[in-house]
């Protein structure tokens, strides 16, 4: 008998090596489109003014809040809140039609936010484009990536100001300081500019031809008018104006001819409330140290009209007030500049937020003109042609007859 033995058995197989781990990176997000940016702007706007708001959110009183601007469109007085925050520049955040006569004067009806005809607004430049209007690749984008835009009154054309590459705003009769706003009225473009001390307005033809600054009437020196402590106004389809020193004077400029006329507002004498050097100091520097009596005098007579917006009627101006009277529209005599009446728009309280949501039904037309000649509106003008197709949203509606601001 034989005994067989083995030497401890077979060697165990080696453990398999783990497969190398391969990290799968997610694909990069698609590039942001103008539609994406438009949706983001829309969502940001609703965070400021809720959809359907029928009152003014109190946040609009804050420094840097969207600015209330006024226009006459069709048969309506239209107020829009225009964003001023330079890091986002949402454009029109919300718009409302406002009743200006009858028992419902001041009642607001929410409207889709669209640019106001002729009135300029600043926008951010994204991917070399401004709201879907793309610049030539060789155009240098400014360091703050901001462009100035304005639709014409018909909503069929748009002007975009980015540097001097399309046509120069400099040179003979051209802008000599930093552009701050662009407007389009009739057959003229208007560029507001500032050097920190004065804010003149320069006129250009849509072709790019420089006409020169709007100058003061009278006097030996042809000094440009300044919107500092005043404002630039689009009165109607044929006239613009420059208000100076809280509407102390109003110089009207006819777009077609360049003819100018001047109105002077009668302001109560300061008496012992203000010394001449106090008034001069205030006009040169809003933070100037003046007496409490003088400050009160200026607030009562000037502050609410510094930066005021206005549209023209046959006998009166409808004016968006500022400062302590923000949220009010005033009916002002078109010859004497005396205030006839005020129309108060409602402010939202804390509980309301943006106020109750407006009905989905179309808003009723404003009441027909009545004996209240200070605020009635003229009949509607013809509907504007549609704006040309583009990536961004359509242009503004066509403004109505120049006398749409009240009789």
Coordinates of C-alpha atoms in Angstrom, one line a residue:
X1 CA 0.0 0.0 0.0
X2 CA 1.3 3.3 -1.0
X3 CA 0.7 6.6 0.8
X4 CA 0.5 9.7 -1.4
X5 CA 0.9 13.2 0.0
X6 CA 1.0 16.7 -1.5
X7 CA 3.0 19.6 -0.3
X8 CA 0.3 21.9 1.2
X9 CA -2.1 22.4 -1.7
X10 CA -2.4 24.9 -4.6
X11 CA -1.4 28.6 -4.3
X12 CA -4.5 30.9 -4.0
X13 CA -5.2 33.1 -7.0
X14 CA -4.1 36.7 -6.8
X15 CA -6.9 39.3 -6.0
X16 CA -8.0 41.2 -9.1
X17 CA -6.9 44.8 -9.4
X18 CA -9.7 47.3 -9.0
X19 CA -10.7 49.1 -12.1
X20 CA -9.4 52.7 -12.2
X21 CA -12.1 55.2 -11.3
X22 CA -13.0 57.6 -14.1
X23 CA -14.5 60.9 -13.0
X24 CA -17.3 61.9 -15.4
X25 CA -17.6 65.6 -15.4
X26 CA -21.1 67.1 -16.2
X27 CA -21.3 69.0 -19.4
X28 CA -20.9 72.8 -19.1
X29 CA -24.1 74.7 -18.9
X30 CA -25.3 76.1 -22.2
X31 CA -24.5 79.8 -22.7
X32 CA -27.0 82.2 -21.4
X33 CA -29.4 83.5 -24.1
X34 CA -31.2 86.8 -24.3
X35 CA -34.4 84.9 -23.5
X36 CA -32.7 83.6 -20.3
X37 CA -31.7 87.1 -19.3
X38 CA -35.1 88.5 -20.1
X39 CA -36.7 85.9 -17.8
X40 CA -34.2 86.7 -15.0
X41 CA -34.9 90.5 -15.4
X42 CA -38.6 89.7 -15.3
X43 CA -38.3 87.7 -12.1
X44 CA -36.1 90.4 -10.5
X45 CA -38.7 93.0 -11.4
X46 CA -41.5 91.1 -9.8
X47 CA -39.5 91.0 -6.6
X48 CA -39.6 94.8 -6.6
X49 CA -43.2 95.3 -7.7
X50 CA -45.5 92.3 -7.5
X51 CA -47.5 91.3 -10.5
X52 CA -50.8 93.2 -10.6
X53 CA -49.9 95.8 -8.0
X54 CA -52.4 98.6 -7.9
X55 CA -50.4 100.8 -5.6
X56 CA -46.8 102.1 -5.3
X57 CA -44.6 99.9 -3.1
X58 CA -43.0 102.0 -0.4
X59 CA -39.6 100.7 -1.5
X60 CA -39.8 103.1 -4.4
X61 CA -39.1 105.9 -1.9
X62 CA -35.6 104.4 -1.1
X63 CA -32.5 106.0 -2.5
X64 CA -31.5 104.1 -5.7
X65 CA -35.0 102.7 -6.1
X66 CA -36.6 102.5 -9.6
X67 CA -37.5 106.0 -10.8
X68 CA -41.1 106.9 -11.6
X69 CA -41.4 108.3 -15.1
X70 CA -44.5 109.7 -17.0
X71 CA -45.7 109.5 -20.5
X72 CA -49.0 110.0 -22.5
X73 CA -49.8 106.9 -24.5
X74 CA -53.1 106.5 -26.5
X75 CA -55.7 107.9 -24.1
X76 CA -53.8 107.2 -20.9
X77 CA -51.4 108.8 -18.5
X78 CA -48.8 106.0 -18.0
X79 CA -46.4 105.8 -15.1
X80 CA -43.5 103.4 -15.2
X81 CA -40.9 102.5 -12.6
X82 CA -37.5 102.5 -14.3
X83 CA -34.6 100.7 -12.6
X84 CA -31.6 102.9 -11.8
X85 CA -29.3 100.3 -10.0
X86 CA -26.2 100.2 -12.2
X87 CA -25.3 96.6 -11.4
X88 CA -28.5 95.2 -12.9
X89 CA -30.5 97.9 -14.9
X90 CA -33.7 96.0 -15.3
X91 CA -35.3 98.7 -17.4
X92 CA -39.0 99.1 -16.8
X93 CA -39.9 97.2 -13.6
X94 CA -43.7 97.9 -13.7
X95 CA -46.1 100.3 -15.4
X96 CA -49.6 101.6 -14.6
X97 CA -52.2 103.7 -16.3
X98 CA -53.4 106.4 -13.9
X99 CA -56.9 108.0 -13.9
X100 CA -56.4 111.8 -14.0
X101 CA -59.9 113.1 -13.8
X102 CA -63.3 112.3 -12.3
X103 CA -64.1 110.6 -9.0
X104 CA -61.4 107.9 -9.6
X105 CA -58.5 110.3 -10.1
X106 CA -55.3 108.6 -8.9
X107 CA -56.6 105.0 -9.4
X108 CA -53.9 102.9 -10.9
X109 CA -54.2 99.9 -13.3
X110 CA -51.3 97.6 -13.7
X111 CA -49.8 97.2 -17.2
X112 CA -47.1 95.0 -18.6
X113 CA -43.7 96.8 -18.2
X114 CA -42.4 98.2 -21.5
X115 CA -40.1 101.1 -22.3
X116 CA -41.8 104.5 -22.5
X117 CA -41.8 106.0 -26.1
X118 CA -38.9 108.4 -26.7
X119 CA -37.6 108.2 -23.1
X120 CA -34.2 106.8 -22.7
X121 CA -33.1 104.1 -20.3
X122 CA -29.8 102.4 -19.4
X123 CA -29.2 98.7 -19.9
X124 CA -26.4 96.2 -19.3
X125 CA -24.4 94.9 -22.2
X126 CA -24.3 91.1 -22.2
X127 CA -22.2 89.1 -24.7
X128 CA -21.7 92.3 -26.8
X129 CA -25.4 92.8 -27.0
X130 CA -27.9 95.3 -25.5
X131 CA -31.3 93.7 -25.1
X132 CA -30.9 91.6 -28.2
X133 CA -29.4 94.3 -30.3
X134 CA -25.8 93.2 -30.9
X135 CA -22.9 95.6 -31.4
X136 CA -20.3 95.1 -34.1
X137 CA -17.4 92.9 -32.8
X138 CA -15.0 95.8 -33.2
X139 CA -17.0 98.1 -30.9
X140 CA -15.2 98.5 -27.6
X141 CA -17.5 97.8 -24.6
X142 CA -17.2 100.4 -21.8
X143 CA -15.7 99.3 -18.5
X144 CA -19.1 99.5 -16.8
X145 CA -20.8 97.4 -19.6
X146 CA -23.7 100.0 -19.8
X147 CA -25.4 101.2 -22.9
X148 CA -28.0 104.0 -23.3
X149 CA -31.0 103.2 -25.4
X150 CA -34.2 105.0 -26.6
X151 CA -37.0 103.9 -28.9
X152 CA -38.5 106.4 -31.3
X153 CA -42.1 107.6 -30.6
X154 CA -43.5 105.1 -33.1
X155 CA -41.7 102.1 -31.5
X156 CA -40.2 101.2 -34.9
X157 CA -36.6 102.2 -34.4
X158 CA -34.1 102.2 -31.5
X159 CA -31.0 104.1 -30.8
X160 CA -28.1 102.6 -28.8
X161 CA -25.3 104.8 -27.5
X162 CA -22.1 102.9 -26.7
X163 CA -19.0 105.0 -27.1
X164 CA -18.4 106.8 -30.4
X165 CA -18.1 103.9 -32.8
X166 CA -21.4 104.1 -34.7
X167 CA -21.2 107.9 -35.1
X168 CA -19.2 110.2 -33.0
X169 CA -21.1 112.4 -30.4
X170 CA -17.9 114.5 -30.0
X171 CA -16.3 117.0 -32.3
X172 CA -17.7 120.3 -33.5
X173 CA -21.2 120.9 -31.9
X174 CA -20.8 117.6 -30.1
X175 CA -20.9 116.4 -26.5
X176 CA -18.0 117.7 -24.4
X177 CA -18.7 115.8 -21.1
X178 CA -19.9 112.3 -20.0
X179 CA -23.2 111.1 -21.6
X180 CA -25.8 110.2 -18.9
X181 CA -29.0 109.7 -20.9
X182 CA -30.3 109.4 -24.5
X183 CA -33.8 110.4 -25.7
X184 CA -35.6 110.3 -29.1
X185 CA -38.3 112.8 -30.0
X186 CA -39.5 113.4 -33.5
X187 CA -36.6 113.7 -35.9
X188 CA -34.0 114.4 -33.2
X189 CA -31.9 112.5 -30.7
X190 CA -31.0 114.2 -27.4
X191 CA -27.9 113.3 -25.4
X192 CA -27.8 114.5 -21.7
X193 CA -24.3 114.8 -20.4
X194 CA -22.6 115.9 -17.2
X195 CA -19.2 117.2 -16.1
X196 CA -20.2 117.2 -12.4
X197 CA -21.1 120.9 -12.4
X198 CA -23.5 121.3 -15.3
X199 CA -25.7 118.9 -17.3
X200 CA -26.3 120.3 -20.9
X201 CA -28.4 118.6 -23.6
X202 CA -27.0 118.1 -27.1
X203 CA -29.1 117.6 -30.2
X204 CA -28.4 115.2 -33.1
X205 CA -30.2 114.1 -36.2
X206 CA -30.8 110.4 -36.5
X207 CA -28.2 110.3 -39.2
X208 CA -25.6 111.4 -36.7
X209 CA -25.4 115.1 -37.7
X210 CA -24.6 117.2 -34.6
X211 CA -26.9 120.2 -34.2
X212 CA -25.3 121.5 -30.9
X213 CA -26.4 122.1 -27.4
X214 CA -29.8 123.6 -26.4
X215 CA -28.8 127.1 -25.4
X216 CA -30.4 129.7 -23.2
X217 CA -32.5 132.5 -24.7
X218 CA -31.1 136.0 -24.5
X219 CA -27.8 137.3 -23.2
X220 CA -24.5 137.8 -25.0
X221 CA -23.1 134.5 -24.0
X222 CA -24.6 131.4 -25.8
X223 CA -24.4 129.3 -22.7
X224 CA -26.0 125.8 -22.9
X225 CA -28.9 125.2 -20.6
X226 CA -28.4 122.6 -17.8
X227 CA -30.7 120.0 -16.3
X228 CA -28.8 120.1 -13.0
X229 CA -31.5 120.8 -10.3
X230 CA -34.0 120.6 -13.1
X231 CA -34.9 118.0 -15.8
X232 CA -35.2 117.2 -19.5
X233 CA -38.9 116.9 -20.6
X234 CA -40.5 115.3 -23.6
X235 CA -43.6 117.4 -23.8
X236 CA -45.1 116.1 -27.0
X237 CA -44.2 114.8 -30.4
X238 CA -42.8 118.2 -31.5
X239 CA -41.5 119.8 -28.4
X240 CA -39.0 119.0 -25.6
X241 CA -38.0 121.3 -22.7
X242 CA -35.4 121.9 -20.1
X243 CA -36.5 122.8 -16.6
X244 CA -33.9 124.7 -14.5
X245 CA -33.7 125.2 -10.7
X246 CA -36.8 123.4 -9.7
X247 CA -38.9 124.7 -12.6
X248 CA -38.0 128.3 -11.9
X249 CA -37.8 128.5 -15.7
X250 CA -38.8 126.3 -18.6
X251 CA -37.2 126.6 -22.0
X252 CA -39.2 124.9 -24.7
X253 CA -37.4 123.6 -27.8
X254 CA -39.2 122.8 -31.0
X255 CA -37.7 119.6 -32.5
X256 CA -38.4 120.5 -36.2
X257 CA -37.2 124.1 -36.2
X258 CA -35.0 124.6 -33.2
X259 CA -37.2 127.5 -32.1
X260 CA -37.1 128.2 -28.4
X261 CA -39.4 129.9 -26.0
X262 CA -39.2 130.5 -22.3
X263 CA -41.6 130.4 -19.4
X264 CA -40.9 131.8 -15.9
X265 CA -42.7 130.5 -12.8
X266 CA -43.6 133.1 -10.2
X267 CA -42.1 131.9 -6.9
X268 CA -42.8 133.7 -3.5
X269 CA -40.0 135.9 -2.4
X270 CA -37.9 134.2 0.3
X271 CA -38.1 137.2 2.6
X272 CA -36.2 136.4 5.7
X273 CA -36.3 132.6 5.1
X274 CA -33.3 132.5 2.8
X275 CA -30.3 134.7 2.1
X276 CA -29.1 135.0 -1.5
X277 CA -25.9 133.2 -0.7
X278 CA -27.8 130.3 0.8
X279 CA -29.9 129.9 -2.3
X280 CA -26.8 130.1 -4.5
X281 CA -25.1 127.5 -2.3
X282 CA -28.0 125.1 -2.5
X283 CA -28.2 125.3 -6.3
X284 CA -24.5 124.5 -6.6
X285 CA -24.4 121.8 -3.9
X286 CA -27.5 119.9 -2.7
X287 CA -25.7 119.1 0.6
X288 CA -24.8 122.7 1.3
X289 CA -25.3 123.8 4.9
X290 CA -28.3 126.2 5.0
X291 CA -30.6 127.3 7.7
X292 CA -33.7 125.2 8.6
X293 CA -36.0 128.1 7.5
X294 CA -34.2 128.2 4.1
X295 CA -34.4 124.5 3.7
X296 CA -38.2 124.6 4.4
X297 CA -38.6 127.4 1.9
X298 CA -36.8 125.4 -0.8
X299 CA -38.7 122.2 0.0
X300 CA -42.1 124.1 -0.3
X301 CA -41.2 125.9 -3.5
X302 CA -38.6 123.9 -5.4
X303 CA -37.7 120.4 -4.2
X304 CA -40.8 118.6 -5.6
X305 CA -40.0 120.0 -9.0
X306 CA -36.3 119.1 -9.2
X307 CA -36.1 116.2 -11.6
X308 CA -39.9 116.4 -12.3
X309 CA -41.2 114.7 -15.5
X310 CA -44.0 116.2 -17.6
X311 CA -46.2 115.8 -20.7
X312 CA -48.1 118.7 -22.3
X313 CA -51.8 119.3 -22.9
X314 CA -53.5 122.2 -24.7
X315 CA -53.6 124.4 -21.6
X316 CA -51.7 122.5 -18.9
X317 CA -48.8 120.2 -18.1
X318 CA -49.2 117.0 -16.3
X319 CA -46.2 116.6 -14.0
X320 CA -44.7 113.8 -12.0
X321 CA -43.5 115.3 -8.8
X322 CA -40.4 114.3 -6.8
X323 CA -38.9 114.6 -3.3
X324 CA -41.5 115.1 -0.5
X325 CA -44.3 114.8 -3.1
X326 CA -43.2 111.6 -4.8
X327 CA -46.3 109.7 -5.9
X328 CA -48.2 112.8 -6.9
X329 CA -49.1 114.1 -10.3
X330 CA -49.7 117.8 -10.6
X331 CA -51.7 119.7 -13.2
X332 CA -49.6 122.9 -13.9
X333 CA -50.6 125.8 -16.1
X334 CA -48.8 125.6 -19.5
X335 CA -48.2 129.4 -19.5
X336 CA -47.6 130.5 -15.9
X337 CA -46.4 127.1 -14.5
X338 CA -48.7 127.6 -11.5
X339 CA -50.1 124.4 -10.0
X340 CA -53.9 124.0 -10.4
X341 CA -54.4 120.6 -8.6
X342 CA -52.7 117.5 -7.4
X343 CA -53.5 113.9 -8.1
X344 CA -52.3 111.4 -5.5
X345 CA -51.4 107.9 -6.4
X346 CA -51.9 105.3 -3.6
X347 CA -48.9 103.9 -1.7
X348 CA -49.0 100.3 -0.5
X349 CA -49.0 99.7 3.2
X350 CA -47.0 96.9 4.8
X351 CA -49.9 94.5 4.6
X352 CA -50.7 95.2 1.0
X353 CA -47.2 94.7 -0.4
X354 CA -47.9 95.4 -3.9
X355 CA -51.7 95.7 -3.5
X356 CA -54.4 93.4 -4.7
X357 CA -53.8 91.8 -8.1
X358 CA -55.5 93.5 -11.0
X359 CA -58.3 91.9 -12.9
X360 CA -57.3 90.0 -16.1
X361 CA -60.0 91.9 -17.9
X362 CA -58.8 94.9 -20.0
X363 CA -58.8 98.2 -18.3
X364 CA -61.7 100.5 -19.0
X365 CA -61.0 103.6 -21.1
X366 CA -60.5 106.8 -19.2
X367 CA -63.5 109.0 -18.8
X368 CA -64.3 111.4 -21.6
X369 CA -63.2 115.0 -21.2
X370 CA -65.4 116.9 -18.7
X371 CA -65.6 120.4 -17.3
X372 CA -62.5 119.6 -15.3
X373 CA -60.3 121.1 -18.0
X374 CA -57.2 120.8 -15.8
X375 CA -56.8 117.1 -16.3
X376 CA -59.0 115.7 -19.1
X377 CA -57.3 113.8 -21.9
X378 CA -57.7 114.1 -25.7
X379 CA -59.1 111.3 -27.8
X380 CA -56.8 108.4 -28.7
X381 CA -54.5 108.6 -31.7
X382 CA -54.1 105.9 -34.2
X383 CA -52.4 102.7 -33.0
X384 CA -48.7 102.6 -33.7
X385 CA -47.2 100.1 -36.1
X386 CA -45.7 97.0 -34.6
X387 CA -42.0 97.2 -33.7
X388 CA -39.7 95.1 -35.8
X389 CA -39.1 91.5 -34.8
X390 CA -36.1 91.0 -32.5
X391 CA -34.9 88.7 -29.8
X392 CA -35.8 91.0 -26.9
X393 CA -39.3 92.2 -26.2
X394 CA -41.1 94.6 -28.5
X395 CA -40.7 98.4 -28.3
X396 CA -43.0 100.8 -26.6
X397 CA -46.5 101.8 -27.7
X398 CA -46.8 104.9 -29.9
X399 CA -47.6 108.0 -27.8
X400 CA -50.9 109.8 -28.7
X401 CA -51.5 113.3 -29.9
X402 CA -49.1 115.9 -28.3
X403 CA -52.0 117.3 -26.3
X404 CA -52.6 114.1 -24.5
X405 CA -51.4 115.5 -21.1
X406 CA -54.5 117.4 -20.1
X407 CA -56.3 120.4 -21.5

